[in-house]
Amino acid sequence: MDRHPQMPTPVDNNALRLVEATVADLDRIMELERQGFAAGHQELRSAYALRIATFPQGSLMAWRGADCVGCVFSEIWRATPQPDAAHFTLGHDIRERHDPVLGNELYISSMTLVPTVRGLGLGAPLLSACLAHATQAFPQLNSTLLLVNAAWAPARRIYAGLGFVEIARFAGFFDAGEGSRQDGIVMRRPIRP
Ligand SMILES: CC(C)(COP(=O)(O)OP(=O)(O)OC[C@H]1O[C@@H](n2cnc3c(N)ncnc32)[C@H](O)[C@@H]1OP(=O)(O)O)[C@@H](O)C(=O)NCCC(=O)NCCS
């Protein structure tokens, strides 16, 4: 359809544009980390710097119009039937398991939206856009995996809604402070639904 030159382009307010992160995004990433996770759950800046250097295609900043509203990070692993809790520890080095040549499973290591856009239904589009970006660049991927805190209700709803199913549970994996702990749930789904 032809557009009048002065007719504004329609804006899909929920459309997210994913852009590969660079080290220039590290301050913003750490701010998202502080806004998204309690102190004991925050990832190290050095871990993010390594992710960006090692796997830029899996280190994605999410833009909505002129605003950066979130980020999602991933790694490519060789799939194992039952993942080990040690693979998911905070501060783990992406280079330990990331294998973009022989790997066939996308591990989502982190996903966050700024508080001002939460509750708008952007969580599922953010994850779906990340999966689409990864499968385009790495067609050999055939499954995707993540770890979620059993207590994080919105995240669990998003993953279940996208077809992820629980494959393992690590009792007391997360430190919830004041001596209490929360379970970690590993969820997996085929990368193409
Ligand atoms: C996880 C996160 C990206 C989800 O985005 P969001 O904008 O909050 O969630 P959405 O608006 O996309 O909604 C997700 C679902 O959770 C539901 N939900 C929202 N708040 C909820 C709550 N307190 N309890 C239960 N369900 C809730 C929504 O109704 C929606 O379900 P539906 O699609 O069946 O209606 C965002 O909350 C966030 O950045 N959290 C902090 C970091 C984090 O926890 N990351 C995930 C790590 S595994």
PDB file of C-alpha atoms in Angstrom, residues 34-185:
ATOM      1  CA  ARG A  34      19.691  -5.185  39.606  1.00  0.00           C
ATOM      2  CA  GLN A  35      16.088  -4.363  38.653  1.00  0.00           C
ATOM      3  CA  GLY A  36      15.267  -7.970  37.819  1.00  0.00           C
ATOM      4  CA  PHE A  37      16.903 -10.056  40.510  1.00  0.00           C
ATOM      5  CA  ALA A  38      17.491  -9.998  44.250  1.00  0.00           C
ATOM      6  CA  ALA A  39      21.082  -9.467  45.379  1.00  0.00           C
ATOM      7  CA  GLY A  40      21.906 -13.141  45.794  1.00  0.00           C
ATOM      8  CA  HIS A  41      20.630 -13.932  42.276  1.00  0.00           C
ATOM      9  CA  GLN A  42      22.516 -11.310  40.293  1.00  0.00           C
ATOM     10  CA  GLU A  43      25.014 -12.369  37.660  1.00  0.00           C
ATOM     11  CA  LEU A  44      28.533 -10.922  37.607  1.00  0.00           C
ATOM     12  CA  ARG A  45      29.472  -8.179  35.149  1.00  0.00           C
ATOM     13  CA  SER A  46      32.474 -10.270  34.097  1.00  0.00           C
ATOM     14  CA  ALA A  47      30.156 -13.194  33.215  1.00  0.00           C
ATOM     15  CA  TYR A  48      28.128 -10.898  30.918  1.00  0.00           C
ATOM     16  CA  ALA A  49      31.289  -9.481  29.334  1.00  0.00           C
ATOM     17  CA  LEU A  50      32.382 -13.040  28.519  1.00  0.00           C
ATOM     18  CA  ARG A  51      28.969 -13.920  27.104  1.00  0.00           C
ATOM     19  CA  ILE A  52      29.090 -10.929  24.759  1.00  0.00           C
ATOM     20  CA  ALA A  53      32.650 -11.734  23.645  1.00  0.00           C
ATOM     21  CA  THR A  54      31.986 -15.473  23.222  1.00  0.00           C
ATOM     22  CA  PHE A  55      28.481 -15.543  21.762  1.00  0.00           C
ATOM     23  CA  PRO A  56      27.295 -12.159  20.433  1.00  0.00           C
ATOM     24  CA  GLN A  57      24.441 -13.793  18.459  1.00  0.00           C
ATOM     25  CA  GLY A  58      23.051 -15.050  21.766  1.00  0.00           C
ATOM     26  CA  SER A  59      23.573 -11.788  23.703  1.00  0.00           C
ATOM     27  CA  LEU A  60      20.585  -9.661  22.769  1.00  0.00           C
ATOM     28  CA  MET A  61      19.233  -6.288  23.855  1.00  0.00           C
ATOM     29  CA  ALA A  62      15.488  -5.758  23.319  1.00  0.00           C
ATOM     30  CA  TRP A  63      14.269  -2.444  21.927  1.00  0.00           C
ATOM     31  CA  ARG A  64      10.688  -1.237  21.844  1.00  0.00           C
ATOM     32  CA  GLY A  65      10.496   1.888  19.719  1.00  0.00           C
ATOM     33  CA  ALA A  66      13.235   4.230  20.977  1.00  0.00           C
ATOM     34  CA  ASP A  67      13.610   2.478  24.339  1.00  0.00           C
ATOM     35  CA  CYS A  68      15.832  -0.389  25.385  1.00  0.00           C
ATOM     36  CA  VAL A  69      13.440  -2.441  27.510  1.00  0.00           C
ATOM     37  CA  GLY A  70      15.259  -5.663  28.290  1.00  0.00           C
ATOM     38  CA  CYS A  71      17.766  -8.292  27.367  1.00  0.00           C
ATOM     39  CA  VAL A  72      18.058 -12.037  26.836  1.00  0.00           C
ATOM     40  CA  PHE A  73      21.206 -14.150  26.892  1.00  0.00           C
ATOM     41  CA  SER A  74      21.860 -17.699  25.720  1.00  0.00           C
ATOM     42  CA  GLU A  75      24.501 -20.365  25.124  1.00  0.00           C
ATOM     43  CA  ILE A  76      24.665 -23.397  22.821  1.00  0.00           C
ATOM     44  CA  TRP A  77      25.146 -26.673  24.657  1.00  0.00           C
ATOM     45  CA  ARG A  78      25.392 -30.308  23.638  1.00  0.00           C
ATOM     46  CA  ALA A  79      22.110 -31.697  24.926  1.00  0.00           C
ATOM     47  CA  THR A  80      22.229 -34.217  27.762  1.00  0.00           C
ATOM     48  CA  PRO A  81      19.151 -36.181  28.891  1.00  0.00           C
ATOM     49  CA  GLN A  82      19.390 -34.975  32.500  1.00  0.00           C
ATOM     50  CA  PRO A  83      21.288 -31.725  33.060  1.00  0.00           C
ATOM     51  CA  ASP A  84      23.484 -31.338  36.134  1.00  0.00           C
ATOM     52  CA  ALA A  85      22.830 -28.545  38.673  1.00  0.00           C
ATOM     53  CA  ALA A  86      26.513 -27.575  38.417  1.00  0.00           C
ATOM     54  CA  HIS A  87      25.913 -26.428  34.815  1.00  0.00           C
ATOM     55  CA  PHE A  88      23.626 -23.623  35.975  1.00  0.00           C
ATOM     56  CA  THR A  89      25.593 -21.951  38.748  1.00  0.00           C
ATOM     57  CA  LEU A  90      25.687 -18.173  38.982  1.00  0.00           C
ATOM     58  CA  GLY A  91      28.920 -16.799  37.538  1.00  0.00           C
ATOM     59  CA  HIS A  92      29.598 -19.887  35.435  1.00  0.00           C
ATOM     60  CA  ASP A  93      31.896 -19.277  32.487  1.00  0.00           C
ATOM     61  CA  ILE A  94      30.037 -19.557  29.148  1.00  0.00           C
ATOM     62  CA  ARG A  95      33.158 -21.117  27.610  1.00  0.00           C
ATOM     63  CA  GLU A  96      32.784 -24.230  29.811  1.00  0.00           C
ATOM     64  CA  ARG A  97      29.858 -25.624  27.784  1.00  0.00           C
ATOM     65  CA  HIS A  98      29.209 -23.290  24.848  1.00  0.00           C
ATOM     66  CA  ASP A  99      29.797 -25.218  21.621  1.00  0.00           C
ATOM     67  CA  PRO A 100      28.352 -23.505  18.531  1.00  0.00           C
ATOM     68  CA  VAL A 101      29.767 -26.211  16.233  1.00  0.00           C
ATOM     69  CA  LEU A 102      28.610 -29.471  17.854  1.00  0.00           C
ATOM     70  CA  GLY A 103      25.981 -28.064  20.221  1.00  0.00           C
ATOM     71  CA  ASN A 104      22.316 -28.686  19.462  1.00  0.00           C
ATOM     72  CA  GLU A 105      20.512 -27.102  22.417  1.00  0.00           C
ATOM     73  CA  LEU A 106      20.013 -23.406  23.194  1.00  0.00           C
ATOM     74  CA  TYR A 107      20.321 -22.663  26.911  1.00  0.00           C
ATOM     75  CA  ILE A 108      18.585 -19.421  27.922  1.00  0.00           C
ATOM     76  CA  SER A 109      20.864 -18.103  30.666  1.00  0.00           C
ATOM     77  CA  SER A 110      18.989 -14.893  31.465  1.00  0.00           C
ATOM     78  CA  MET A 111      15.922 -12.907  30.439  1.00  0.00           C
ATOM     79  CA  THR A 112      14.812  -9.579  31.919  1.00  0.00           C
ATOM     80  CA  LEU A 113      12.459  -6.706  31.165  1.00  0.00           C
ATOM     81  CA  VAL A 114      12.612  -3.259  32.775  1.00  0.00           C
ATOM     82  CA  PRO A 115       9.938  -2.911  35.482  1.00  0.00           C
ATOM     83  CA  THR A 116       8.100  -0.166  33.521  1.00  0.00           C
ATOM     84  CA  VAL A 117       7.111  -2.597  30.737  1.00  0.00           C
ATOM     85  CA  ARG A 118       6.348  -5.660  32.837  1.00  0.00           C
ATOM     86  CA  GLY A 119       2.817  -6.988  32.850  1.00  0.00           C
ATOM     87  CA  LEU A 120       2.226  -5.973  29.212  1.00  0.00           C
ATOM     88  CA  GLY A 121       2.625  -9.456  27.778  1.00  0.00           C
ATOM     89  CA  LEU A 122       6.127  -8.827  26.399  1.00  0.00           C
ATOM     90  CA  GLY A 123       7.792 -11.779  28.132  1.00  0.00           C
ATOM     91  CA  ALA A 124       6.728 -14.434  25.614  1.00  0.00           C
ATOM     92  CA  PRO A 125       7.522 -12.282  22.526  1.00  0.00           C
ATOM     93  CA  LEU A 126      10.977 -11.570  23.997  1.00  0.00           C
ATOM     94  CA  LEU A 127      11.797 -15.247  24.401  1.00  0.00           C
ATOM     95  CA  SER A 128      10.247 -16.204  21.049  1.00  0.00           C
ATOM     96  CA  ALA A 129      12.270 -13.527  19.260  1.00  0.00           C
ATOM     97  CA  CYS A 130      15.456 -14.855  20.858  1.00  0.00           C
ATOM     98  CA  LEU A 131      14.659 -18.415  19.718  1.00  0.00           C
ATOM     99  CA  ALA A 132      13.930 -17.202  16.178  1.00  0.00           C
ATOM    100  CA  HIS A 133      17.203 -15.252  16.077  1.00  0.00           C
ATOM    101  CA  ALA A 134      19.193 -18.276  17.264  1.00  0.00           C
ATOM    102  CA  THR A 135      17.579 -20.829  14.936  1.00  0.00           C
ATOM    103  CA  GLN A 136      18.191 -18.597  11.963  1.00  0.00           C
ATOM    104  CA  ALA A 137      21.908 -18.336  12.769  1.00  0.00           C
ATOM    105  CA  PHE A 138      22.295 -21.953  14.002  1.00  0.00           C
ATOM    106  CA  PRO A 139      19.905 -24.251  12.091  1.00  0.00           C
ATOM    107  CA  GLN A 140      21.327 -27.335  13.851  1.00  0.00           C
ATOM    108  CA  LEU A 141      19.593 -26.336  17.112  1.00  0.00           C
ATOM    109  CA  ASN A 142      16.768 -28.714  17.934  1.00  0.00           C
ATOM    110  CA  SER A 143      15.858 -27.975  21.551  1.00  0.00           C
ATOM    111  CA  THR A 144      15.960 -25.195  24.112  1.00  0.00           C
ATOM    112  CA  LEU A 145      16.487 -25.338  27.863  1.00  0.00           C
ATOM    113  CA  LEU A 146      16.268 -23.020  30.850  1.00  0.00           C
ATOM    114  CA  LEU A 147      16.285 -22.974  34.635  1.00  0.00           C
ATOM    115  CA  VAL A 148      13.581 -21.109  36.507  1.00  0.00           C
ATOM    116  CA  ASN A 149      13.053 -20.444  40.185  1.00  0.00           C
ATOM    117  CA  ALA A 150       9.933 -22.316  41.310  1.00  0.00           C
ATOM    118  CA  ALA A 151       8.780 -19.097  43.015  1.00  0.00           C
ATOM    119  CA  TRP A 152       8.912 -16.884  39.881  1.00  0.00           C
ATOM    120  CA  ALA A 153       5.291 -17.135  38.768  1.00  0.00           C
ATOM    121  CA  PRO A 154       5.286 -14.821  35.686  1.00  0.00           C
ATOM    122  CA  ALA A 155       8.353 -16.493  34.201  1.00  0.00           C
ATOM    123  CA  ARG A 156       6.929 -19.993  34.783  1.00  0.00           C
ATOM    124  CA  ARG A 157       3.652 -19.003  33.103  1.00  0.00           C
ATOM    125  CA  ILE A 158       5.511 -17.695  30.064  1.00  0.00           C
ATOM    126  CA  TYR A 159       7.595 -20.852  29.702  1.00  0.00           C
ATOM    127  CA  ALA A 160       4.651 -23.218  30.182  1.00  0.00           C
ATOM    128  CA  GLY A 161       2.606 -21.156  27.710  1.00  0.00           C
ATOM    129  CA  LEU A 162       5.362 -21.521  25.117  1.00  0.00           C
ATOM    130  CA  GLY A 163       5.411 -25.290  25.552  1.00  0.00           C
ATOM    131  CA  PHE A 164       8.347 -25.780  27.924  1.00  0.00           C
ATOM    132  CA  VAL A 165       7.964 -28.797  30.208  1.00  0.00           C
ATOM    133  CA  GLU A 166       9.724 -29.619  33.457  1.00  0.00           C
ATOM    134  CA  ILE A 167      12.503 -32.204  33.033  1.00  0.00           C
ATOM    135  CA  ALA A 168      14.355 -31.824  36.339  1.00  0.00           C
ATOM    136  CA  ARG A 169      14.027 -30.134  39.708  1.00  0.00           C
ATOM    137  CA  PHE A 170      16.969 -29.081  41.886  1.00  0.00           C
ATOM    138  CA  ALA A 171      15.763 -28.905  45.487  1.00  0.00           C
ATOM    139  CA  GLY A 172      16.881 -25.720  47.271  1.00  0.00           C
ATOM    140  CA  PHE A 173      18.970 -24.531  44.295  1.00  0.00           C
ATOM    141  CA  PHE A 174      18.264 -20.816  44.887  1.00  0.00           C
ATOM    142  CA  ASP A 175      19.262 -18.898  48.008  1.00  0.00           C
ATOM    143  CA  ALA A 176      16.153 -16.895  48.973  1.00  0.00           C
ATOM    144  CA  GLY A 177      17.893 -15.111  51.878  1.00  0.00           C
ATOM    145  CA  GLU A 178      17.421 -15.391  55.642  1.00  0.00           C
ATOM    146  CA  GLY A 179      18.325 -19.049  55.536  1.00  0.00           C
ATOM    147  CA  SER A 180      15.564 -20.139  53.168  1.00  0.00           C
ATOM    148  CA  ARG A 181      15.992 -21.759  49.771  1.00  0.00           C
ATOM    149  CA  GLN A 182      13.820 -22.205  46.670  1.00  0.00           C
ATOM    150  CA  ASP A 183      13.768 -25.007  44.106  1.00  0.00           C
ATOM    151  CA  GLY A 184      15.117 -24.623  40.597  1.00  0.00           C
ATOM    152  CA  ILE A 185      13.106 -26.163  37.748  1.00  0.00           C
TER     153      ILE A 185
END
